[in-house]
XYZ file of C-alpha atoms in Angstrom:
691
model
C 56.062 104.675 65.737
C 52.773 105.359 67.469
C 49.719 103.125 67.676
C 47.778 105.450 65.344
C 50.616 105.642 62.828
C 50.882 101.863 62.757
C 47.199 101.411 61.963
C 47.180 104.140 59.327
C 49.842 102.370 57.282
C 48.991 101.668 53.641
C 49.096 98.104 52.358
C 50.139 97.582 48.726
C 48.123 94.552 47.710
C 48.687 94.303 43.952
C 50.975 95.655 41.217
C 50.452 95.430 37.432
C 52.917 96.940 34.947
C 51.598 98.104 31.566
C 52.352 96.141 28.365
C 54.941 98.746 27.288
C 56.498 98.941 30.769
C 55.942 102.682 31.063
C 53.050 102.713 33.539
C 52.023 100.741 36.625
C 48.651 100.028 38.229
C 48.827 99.798 42.024
C 46.135 98.558 44.377
C 46.202 99.826 47.951
C 44.246 98.979 51.063
C 43.892 101.507 53.851
C 41.454 102.083 56.711
C 38.626 104.555 56.390
C 37.721 105.126 60.029
C 34.698 107.314 59.320
C 33.062 104.961 56.820
C 34.258 101.908 58.812
C 35.605 100.108 55.760
C 39.010 99.072 54.484
C 39.265 101.090 51.302
C 40.565 99.348 48.206
C 41.692 101.901 45.638
C 43.645 101.774 42.381
C 46.482 104.172 41.543
C 48.233 104.862 38.246
C 51.894 105.771 37.842
C 53.230 106.900 34.457
C 56.853 107.311 33.521
C 57.750 110.972 33.464
C 54.548 111.856 35.272
C 53.191 111.557 38.742
C 51.278 109.018 40.774
C 47.523 109.637 40.574
C 44.583 107.960 42.257
C 42.594 106.289 39.501
C 39.541 105.142 41.490
C 37.949 106.490 44.660
C 34.993 104.252 45.470
C 36.945 102.293 48.086
C 35.719 98.999 46.583
C 38.048 98.396 43.635
C 40.599 95.648 43.016
C 42.168 93.316 40.449
C 43.073 95.972 37.878
C 44.394 94.601 34.574
C 45.640 96.276 31.383
C 44.225 95.408 27.986
C 47.045 93.936 25.836
C 47.078 97.088 23.694
C 47.349 99.268 26.812
C 44.293 101.366 25.933
C 41.918 100.095 28.610
C 42.005 99.153 32.265
C 39.511 96.654 33.666
C 38.973 96.059 37.360
C 36.555 94.421 39.787
C 34.319 96.446 42.065
C 31.408 95.892 44.416
C 30.772 99.644 44.534
C 27.261 101.017 44.789
C 25.837 104.183 43.286
C 27.184 106.954 45.470
C 24.784 109.215 47.327
C 24.898 112.979 46.958
C 27.238 113.046 49.950
C 29.613 110.591 48.301
C 29.038 107.805 50.830
C 31.199 104.897 49.635
C 30.183 102.425 52.337
C 28.711 99.087 51.332
C 25.266 98.077 52.631
C 24.816 94.783 54.416
C 23.471 93.185 51.243
C 25.843 95.140 49.007
C 25.906 94.838 45.228
C 27.639 91.877 43.569
C 31.164 92.309 42.259
C 31.195 93.412 38.597
C 33.791 94.378 35.988
C 34.376 98.081 35.382
C 36.270 99.716 32.531
C 38.205 102.945 32.337
C 40.240 104.329 29.438
C 43.944 104.386 30.277
C 44.219 107.985 29.068
C 41.516 109.192 31.441
C 37.780 109.434 31.931
C 35.212 107.896 34.241
C 34.900 104.205 35.019
C 31.744 102.441 33.871
C 30.362 98.922 34.388
C 31.060 96.338 31.682
C 28.964 93.632 33.336
C 25.772 93.591 35.359
C 23.332 91.214 36.980
C 22.675 89.394 40.210
C 25.732 87.126 40.135
C 29.248 88.131 41.150
C 32.081 88.004 38.660
C 34.576 85.446 39.973
C 37.323 85.949 37.378
C 37.980 87.795 34.123
C 40.564 87.977 31.327
C 41.233 90.253 28.365
C 41.035 88.850 24.856
C 44.459 88.787 23.193
C 43.386 91.462 20.680
C 41.829 93.669 23.418
C 38.424 93.585 21.693
C 36.580 91.739 24.453
C 36.635 90.529 28.038
C 35.952 86.976 29.144
C 34.371 86.564 32.562
C 32.905 83.892 34.819
C 29.935 84.028 37.172
C 27.769 81.472 38.912
C 25.473 80.062 36.228
C 22.751 82.748 36.104
C 19.077 81.965 36.557
C 16.253 83.482 34.559
C 13.463 85.364 36.282
C 11.135 82.377 35.833
C 13.692 79.990 37.344
C 14.161 82.229 40.369
C 10.420 82.519 40.912
C 9.966 78.747 40.656
C 12.690 78.139 43.270
C 11.203 80.785 45.557
C 7.741 79.264 45.230
C 8.924 75.747 46.106
C 11.596 76.421 48.735
C 10.846 79.886 50.168
C 13.859 80.713 52.383
C 15.079 77.116 52.854
C 18.798 76.588 52.197
C 19.389 73.398 50.215
C 22.896 72.871 51.557
C 24.489 71.184 48.524
C 21.658 70.796 46.027
C 21.256 74.537 45.664
C 24.871 75.112 44.604
C 25.696 75.821 40.956
C 28.882 75.851 38.931
C 30.137 78.731 36.792
C 29.461 79.907 33.264
C 32.038 81.708 31.111
C 30.925 84.599 28.907
C 32.481 87.012 26.443
C 31.439 90.653 26.237
C 32.771 92.833 23.422
C 34.109 96.180 24.553
C 31.929 97.897 21.938
C 28.849 96.189 23.439
C 29.865 97.148 26.976
C 30.166 100.790 25.889
C 26.786 100.617 24.141
C 25.139 99.036 27.191
C 26.470 101.794 29.409
C 25.269 104.511 27.054
C 21.826 102.916 26.811
C 21.572 102.516 30.586
C 22.487 106.141 31.033
C 19.778 107.281 28.613
C 17.134 105.136 30.329
C 18.146 106.416 33.743
C 17.908 110.035 32.589
C 14.461 109.408 31.094
C 13.231 107.701 34.255
C 14.617 110.487 36.409
C 12.788 113.087 34.341
C 9.517 111.166 34.576
C 9.908 110.635 38.292
C 10.591 114.300 38.841
C 7.152 115.048 37.425
C 5.421 112.434 39.596
C 4.045 113.296 43.018
C 3.226 109.685 43.826
C 5.921 108.160 46.058
C 5.489 104.788 44.403
C 6.079 106.308 40.992
C 9.280 107.871 42.312
C 10.550 104.402 43.157
C 9.990 103.116 39.623
C 13.566 103.320 38.359
C 15.156 101.010 35.793
C 16.373 97.697 37.249
C 19.413 95.690 36.202
C 18.905 92.785 33.855
C 19.475 89.301 35.309
C 22.799 89.135 33.450
C 24.944 91.234 31.125
C 23.161 92.224 27.918
C 25.015 91.068 24.812
C 27.307 88.667 26.677
C 27.947 85.514 24.642
C 28.081 82.209 26.552
C 31.361 80.340 25.977
C 31.421 77.350 28.313
C 30.001 75.772 31.438
C 32.044 74.582 34.410
C 30.702 72.306 37.123
C 33.070 74.120 39.491
C 33.654 77.714 40.536
C 36.466 79.583 38.756
C 39.379 81.117 40.690
C 41.523 82.324 37.796
C 40.938 82.909 34.079
C 43.592 83.718 31.440
C 43.598 84.025 27.641
C 46.478 82.589 25.599
C 48.716 85.109 23.813
C 47.708 83.667 20.414
C 44.049 84.266 21.275
C 42.906 80.667 20.709
C 42.394 79.292 24.211
C 41.191 80.222 27.647
C 42.684 78.486 30.668
C 41.177 78.518 34.123
C 41.726 76.928 37.517
C 38.806 75.851 39.639
C 37.566 75.978 43.196
C 34.846 73.872 44.781
C 31.374 75.284 44.195
C 31.003 76.176 47.857
C 34.676 77.219 48.284
C 35.000 74.441 50.881
C 38.051 72.188 50.552
C 36.438 68.784 51.047
C 38.367 66.867 48.373
C 41.108 67.462 45.817
C 39.046 66.705 42.685
C 37.503 70.188 42.605
C 40.850 71.882 42.028
C 42.247 71.467 38.518
C 43.197 73.442 35.398
C 41.021 73.393 32.265
C 41.126 74.908 28.786
C 38.387 75.910 26.377
C 38.364 77.437 22.893
C 37.737 81.163 22.838
C 35.347 80.835 19.913
C 32.447 79.456 21.930
C 29.141 78.752 20.092
C 28.034 76.113 20.663
C 28.445 76.082 24.433
C 31.572 74.061 25.166
C 32.630 71.490 27.731
C 36.070 72.432 29.081
C 39.037 70.104 28.649
C 40.721 69.058 31.902
C 44.481 69.605 31.669
C 45.808 68.662 35.112
C 45.026 65.404 36.910
C 46.667 65.567 40.318
C 45.984 65.778 44.025
C 47.015 69.371 44.627
C 45.419 72.812 44.584
C 46.546 74.928 41.634
C 46.941 78.689 42.065
C 48.259 81.739 40.198
C 47.980 80.511 36.601
C 49.811 82.150 33.687
C 50.376 81.345 30.000
C 53.790 80.745 28.476
C 54.623 83.334 25.834
C 54.352 80.712 23.049
C 50.829 79.695 24.183
C 51.900 76.051 24.521
C 51.896 75.731 28.316
C 50.159 76.982 31.434
C 52.295 77.845 34.460
C 50.883 77.495 37.957
C 51.813 77.311 41.619
C 50.868 74.352 43.760
C 51.330 74.226 47.514
C 49.398 71.091 48.344
C 50.043 67.728 46.818
C 51.795 66.039 43.936
C 50.416 64.035 40.996
C 50.495 61.048 43.351
C 49.112 62.306 46.687
C 47.806 65.269 48.672
C 50.246 66.747 51.194
C 51.112 70.174 52.541
C 54.513 70.588 50.938
C 56.066 73.945 50.072
C 54.630 75.926 47.134
C 56.201 74.913 43.812
C 56.011 76.206 40.239
C 55.004 73.901 37.390
C 54.165 74.236 33.733
C 51.953 71.852 31.805
C 51.725 71.416 28.033
C 48.044 71.934 27.192
C 48.192 69.497 24.260
C 50.356 66.624 25.538
C 49.776 67.065 29.283
C 53.535 66.893 29.935
C 54.217 68.303 33.400
C 57.449 70.162 34.255
C 58.546 71.296 37.690
C 60.605 74.478 37.675
C 63.378 75.077 40.232
C 63.188 71.430 41.398
C 66.356 71.633 43.496
C 65.453 74.874 45.288
C 64.913 74.021 48.958
C 62.961 77.146 49.815
C 59.520 78.312 48.718
C 58.641 80.078 45.458
C 56.315 82.732 46.871
C 55.504 84.477 43.574
C 56.492 84.351 39.907
C 56.019 86.027 36.522
C 56.804 85.040 32.930
C 58.904 87.775 31.321
C 58.854 89.105 27.771
C 61.692 86.692 26.947
C 59.721 83.749 28.338
C 61.933 83.299 31.392
C 60.749 82.653 34.940
C 61.137 85.675 37.226
C 60.481 84.482 40.766
C 60.555 85.504 44.416
C 61.891 82.736 46.624
C 61.915 82.563 50.406
C 64.706 80.632 52.066
C 64.699 81.123 55.806
C 63.980 84.732 56.727
C 64.801 86.350 53.360
C 62.631 86.590 50.215
C 64.928 87.227 47.259
C 64.609 87.475 43.438
C 65.589 84.629 41.099
C 65.416 83.833 37.398
C 65.338 80.659 35.331
C 65.882 80.826 31.582
C 64.271 77.466 30.767
C 62.986 74.385 32.523
C 66.279 72.471 32.461
C 68.398 75.480 33.484
C 69.340 76.238 37.104
C 67.405 78.727 39.207
C 69.818 81.660 39.350
C 69.821 84.197 42.200
C 69.511 87.848 41.228
C 71.504 90.305 43.285
C 69.101 92.339 45.384
C 68.664 94.044 48.733
C 68.230 92.183 52.011
C 64.533 91.917 52.776
C 61.503 90.759 50.840
C 60.299 91.009 47.232
C 56.628 90.409 46.435
C 53.825 91.223 43.972
C 56.036 90.719 40.924
C 54.796 92.006 37.558
C 56.477 91.685 34.137
C 55.608 93.785 31.090
C 54.137 92.068 28.031
C 56.190 93.935 25.418
C 59.126 95.244 27.446
C 61.870 93.758 29.649
C 60.751 95.999 32.512
C 59.393 94.621 35.781
C 57.656 96.087 38.825
C 57.466 94.757 42.370
C 56.970 95.626 46.020
C 60.025 95.611 48.261
C 60.282 95.978 52.039
C 62.427 95.070 55.041
C 62.033 95.324 58.806
C 63.203 98.930 58.766
C 62.172 99.690 55.172
C 58.436 100.304 54.643
C 56.727 98.721 51.625
C 56.846 100.671 48.350
C 56.554 99.892 44.630
C 59.695 99.770 42.486
C 60.366 99.559 38.748
C 63.467 97.961 37.199
C 64.558 98.020 33.561
C 64.839 94.210 33.594
C 64.768 91.368 36.142
C 68.565 91.274 36.403
C 68.631 94.948 37.403
C 66.413 94.866 40.491
C 69.274 96.175 42.637
C 69.131 99.435 40.684
C 65.327 99.628 40.688
C 63.794 102.993 41.529
C 60.860 103.564 43.883
C 57.746 105.029 42.271
C 55.617 105.405 45.436
C 56.057 106.882 48.896
C 52.841 105.700 50.539
C 54.571 104.937 53.823
C 57.089 107.779 53.847
C 56.086 108.849 57.371
C 57.512 105.608 58.762
C 60.954 106.416 57.361
C 61.011 109.375 59.766
C 60.467 107.168 62.821
C 62.865 105.227 65.010
C 61.828 101.724 63.961
C 62.390 98.302 65.548
C 65.256 96.240 64.167
C 65.036 92.560 63.267
C 67.521 89.704 63.005
C 67.368 85.908 62.657
C 67.834 83.642 65.664
C 68.634 79.908 65.570
C 68.418 77.100 68.117
C 68.147 73.330 68.252
C 65.084 71.298 69.180
C 65.556 68.445 71.674
C 65.829 65.928 68.807
C 68.680 67.924 67.228
C 66.718 69.598 64.413
C 67.878 73.178 63.808
C 65.075 75.737 63.985
C 65.108 79.421 63.086
C 63.010 82.410 64.000
C 62.907 86.174 63.670
C 63.618 88.540 66.555
C 62.281 92.091 66.562
C 64.029 94.351 69.073
C 62.619 97.549 70.555
C 64.149 100.615 68.868
C 67.723 101.113 70.006
C 67.895 97.860 72.000
C 69.592 95.406 69.652
C 72.017 93.396 71.755
C 70.289 94.261 75.021
C 69.788 91.531 77.630
C 67.043 90.419 79.992
C 64.196 91.868 77.920
C 60.548 91.114 78.449
C 59.560 88.902 75.531
C 56.390 88.299 73.544
C 56.384 85.071 71.509
C 54.157 85.809 68.497
C 53.371 82.640 66.514
C 52.576 82.845 62.807
C 49.580 81.142 61.223
C 49.449 78.732 58.349
C 51.208 76.618 59.460
C 52.798 76.657 55.972
C 54.171 80.180 56.352
C 57.279 81.730 57.918
C 58.118 85.022 59.599
C 60.855 86.951 57.863
C 62.578 90.232 57.130
C 59.756 92.417 55.830
C 57.585 95.392 56.697
C 54.432 94.546 58.631
C 51.660 96.843 59.844
C 48.323 95.161 60.429
C 46.199 93.462 63.083
C 47.661 90.040 62.225
C 51.353 90.906 61.872
C 51.814 93.438 64.642
C 55.230 92.425 65.954
C 56.732 95.795 65.026
C 54.091 97.599 67.076
C 54.713 95.339 70.068
C 58.447 96.014 69.742
C 57.726 99.751 69.625
C 56.014 99.249 72.982
C 59.180 97.848 74.544
C 58.713 94.137 73.838
C 61.317 91.847 72.392
C 59.202 89.940 69.858
C 60.130 86.338 69.104
C 58.582 84.938 65.892
C 59.477 81.217 65.686
C 59.498 79.318 62.384
C 58.687 75.968 63.958
C 58.484 72.673 62.080
C 55.528 72.861 59.721
C 56.684 76.281 58.479
C 57.710 76.784 54.871
C 61.032 77.856 53.484
C 63.282 75.249 55.141
C 62.675 72.286 52.840
C 59.761 69.927 52.301
C 60.764 67.547 55.058
C 60.712 70.375 57.616
C 57.253 71.424 56.402
C 55.810 67.900 56.412
C 57.198 66.854 59.796
C 54.148 67.940 61.820
C 51.704 65.438 60.327
C 50.003 63.788 62.181
C 51.316 65.545 65.327
C 49.714 68.850 64.441
C 50.587 70.827 67.586
C 52.812 68.664 69.787
C 55.841 68.605 67.454
C 55.914 72.368 66.694
C 55.103 73.043 70.328
C 58.380 71.435 71.394
C 60.256 73.548 68.831
C 58.734 76.801 70.117
C 59.397 76.092 73.791
C 62.976 75.099 72.965
C 63.402 78.505 71.299
C 62.072 80.299 74.371
C 64.439 78.257 76.557
C 67.389 79.148 74.314
C 66.623 82.863 74.460
C 66.407 82.697 78.262
C 69.642 80.709 78.463
C 71.405 83.234 76.228
C 70.324 85.988 78.630
C 68.275 87.756 75.950
C 64.817 87.087 77.424
C 63.789 87.629 81.039
C 62.287 84.295 82.245
C 59.971 86.173 84.610
C 58.491 88.412 81.893
C 57.294 86.102 79.130
C 54.053 86.322 77.144
C 52.688 84.412 74.153
C 50.128 84.867 71.384
C 49.022 84.032 67.886
C 46.094 83.974 65.461
C 44.662 81.172 63.309
C 47.185 78.322 63.451
C 49.165 80.626 65.730
C 46.067 80.463 67.936
C 46.109 76.653 67.757
C 49.685 76.694 69.015
C 49.060 79.297 71.725
C 46.112 77.298 73.065
C 48.169 74.102 73.077
C 51.221 75.615 74.742
C 49.113 77.025 77.571
C 48.388 73.403 78.491
C 52.082 72.467 78.360
C 53.666 75.170 80.525
C 52.817 77.891 83.016
C 55.904 79.973 82.255
C 53.941 82.587 80.281
C 52.415 85.345 82.405
C 49.846 86.351 79.758
C 48.442 85.053 76.472
C 46.505 86.549 73.552
C 44.925 84.102 71.144
C 42.520 84.301 68.228
C 40.676 81.960 65.858
C 42.500 78.911 67.175
C 41.114 75.390 67.540
C 41.040 73.553 70.859
C 39.116 70.446 69.681
C 39.726 69.066 66.198
C 36.696 66.876 65.453
C 34.262 69.770 65.792
C 36.591 72.018 63.832
C 36.965 69.409 61.055
C 33.189 69.350 60.666
C 32.650 73.095 60.734
C 35.540 74.773 58.920
C 36.132 75.117 55.176
C 39.400 73.135 55.050
C 38.282 69.733 56.324
C 40.330 67.842 53.699
C 43.455 69.681 54.808
C 42.634 69.151 58.495
C 42.343 65.415 57.918
C 45.748 65.308 56.213
C 47.423 67.134 59.090
C 45.780 64.901 61.712
C 46.353 61.583 59.952
C 42.798 60.930 58.760
C 39.190 61.720 59.529
C 37.962 61.771 63.155
C 36.695 58.190 62.925
C 39.923 56.978 61.311
C 42.238 58.440 63.947
C 40.154 59.399 67.003
C 43.006 59.022 69.493
C 45.208 61.504 67.656
C 42.337 63.995 67.395
C 42.088 63.891 71.181
C 45.810 63.725 71.950
C 46.498 66.828 69.823
C 43.597 68.852 71.247
C 44.131 71.460 73.975
C 40.584 71.021 75.303
C 41.301 67.713 77.005
C 44.214 69.235 78.945
C 42.600 72.586 79.678
C 42.640 71.900 83.421
C 46.417 72.566 83.304
C 45.973 76.184 82.128
C 46.813 78.919 84.629
C 47.756 81.756 82.241
C 45.423 84.800 81.952
C 44.167 84.583 78.367
C 42.607 87.108 75.997
C 40.630 85.657 73.051
C 39.214 87.115 69.800
C 37.177 85.746 66.891
C 35.133 86.774 63.873
C 31.451 85.989 64.350
C 31.194 84.449 60.861
C 34.546 82.642 60.809
C 34.426 79.268 59.045
C 38.178 78.873 58.431
C 38.498 78.061 62.127
C 34.971 77.528 63.417
C 34.004 80.323 65.820
C 32.537 77.630 68.085
C 36.135 76.811 69.044
C 36.525 80.219 70.676
C 33.279 79.875 72.617
C 34.437 76.422 73.706
C 37.761 77.725 75.015
C 36.143 80.663 76.782
C 33.662 78.347 78.490
C 36.495 76.088 79.673
C 38.592 78.950 81.085
C 35.563 80.527 82.736
C 34.664 77.193 84.346
C 38.228 76.799 85.602
C 38.361 80.343 87.003
C 41.267 81.406 84.757
C 41.202 85.179 84.038
C 39.969 85.547 80.459
C 38.216 87.858 78.001
C 36.572 87.038 74.658
C 35.865 89.596 71.926
C 33.581 88.641 69.012
C 33.664 90.881 65.925
C 30.280 90.990 64.130
C 30.139 90.270 60.415
C 33.783 89.218 60.270
C 35.143 86.008 58.850
C 38.626 84.705 59.487
C 40.438 87.727 58.115
C 38.809 90.642 60.022
C 38.620 92.580 56.740
C 35.174 94.130 56.995
C 35.709 96.920 59.496
C 39.172 98.365 60.310
C 38.017 99.210 63.824
C 37.841 95.492 64.598
C 41.534 94.880 63.938
C 42.480 98.072 65.721
C 40.431 97.199 68.817
C 41.804 93.647 68.735
C 45.420 94.788 68.988
C 44.634 97.631 71.397
C 43.061 95.200 73.835
C 45.782 92.589 73.334
C 48.517 95.106 74.087
C 46.670 96.283 77.176
C 46.218 92.668 78.322
C 49.937 91.990 77.956
C 50.773 95.226 79.737
C 48.437 94.362 82.602
C 50.086 91.031 83.378
C 53.656 91.727 82.197
C 54.118 95.476 82.763
C 57.003 97.412 81.315
C 59.318 99.195 83.686
C 57.712 102.456 82.567
C 55.073 103.748 80.205
C 51.846 102.577 78.598
C 50.832 101.734 75.040
C 52.244 104.249 72.640
């Protein structure tokens, strides 16, 4: 597997099976090197037919079938294409809107318009309309009044607004599009006759919000998810803070509202807990809303493993599903029969499960070793679709006749077929004990053909989160690049230290308030064990990680000089500054045992900055210029410290990027290219350069 092949892999980011189970919508992400964007496109597979690309703008996501299967709605921040078909997005690109396309073919057209982005949408149960949420729109007069008083001043909190929910009938959306097309043609004809340049610019402008959209309800928070009940009577939605900053737990709840609207309604709060609800779904009888929750319980906020709950929208009765499962429910769907179809990760495997009812056991479904994700269940059929992969099995989409038949599922895509023709790295779990006797597990990725070999140079690649875990799956991106490192003759060690998911809640919670020191001991013990077992060469060790993996890399460089090279990205070195500048301050405070003024000693004790004088390891650093998940100031701080100390170091800053490096594929590619070269410089292979 070459460097170029690795970075041209196709990510399958979403799967949605049709109501009758005979077609599947597939969202892919792939790099467009010429346009310098990561293209998001939607594909359509039909039973008995072929896989076709449904959209080509490179800006499309979130595709969803109408309940009758006649329409497909999706989100897009596409712009009007130039004559050359340029699909790139300008710096101040258009807001995300809903587009519609008939499932039997035709061109996509916008169903919504305006200055505000659509945050979430849902089909009406009878397929006659779409509900959607945007930031509460302002009239032209309101905008002008704000501009007159404040000019370009940012009112940090006062200027934030909650969301408004609307309904647009499909017939009105079609009429709006037809009318807009007629106006555009008329304007174009008039402009063609005009010689005045100013007259040529006088084209029709979008209205401030979607014409004909009926207001349903106001929310003081931003919406993350929106779903309509199968009986058509209620909408349910889960909220985010207005600014998308996690500064408390009150901003994250589930609400319901009548679909009728008129007059404008106040939503009813359904959940009252201290967690963050995600991935909401209605029960088939419309009585309950299912959701996942990875932080908190009804009693307190804590970073426990993701769980699945359902809540009765009338009585408020809360039910936890799979309560005795010690792993993590990574994804779930409600099937036609009303059963829970789930993917659960226990250790380094992500396997399928089912649960017939709340008081029944979670039953394993026989499947293949590896990982199941992006589950989708048909509305009117027992069929399901999903993505499956393993270390030596590239990701593809599969369809099964029912959840209990996933082992006989058939692939319907071959996006990554080229990789099946390559000699790929092989992975296997590895276990060791921490000094206090706790058993820890990780994932080893061997260079092709070297499973069982001894005395290998080893790269310890630390996952982020920390509530995550490395496992048996296919990975090809700038963040999870262990397979590429292994293809360049590295043994890659991916430790699932304490704080990781998928080994029980106690294991996950054990790192608070010792955010880096406890997992640091686990990781070093794993390195020691691999050296003792003769697998890793103690003189050829390197380390790296991104996000929380960067936290841990930075910390471990102050605890040992055994690593000959390090690559780190978006990792904190000083927690008080990071608490005040990132978007997860509430979560930071939980992990560190309180706010900076409540636990100042721990903030200092767990910070690499105050031990930076111990660092001797040549260190390569990267960061997104606009990162607020881990404040980019942390990377400048670390670079300044290493430069002052005379430690060999490089820092790359990627313009316009946040935490995820999603804007320009060249950024992720350059990141890994330079990291591999840095490792090769200080821990050279016996022969060869980067492949």
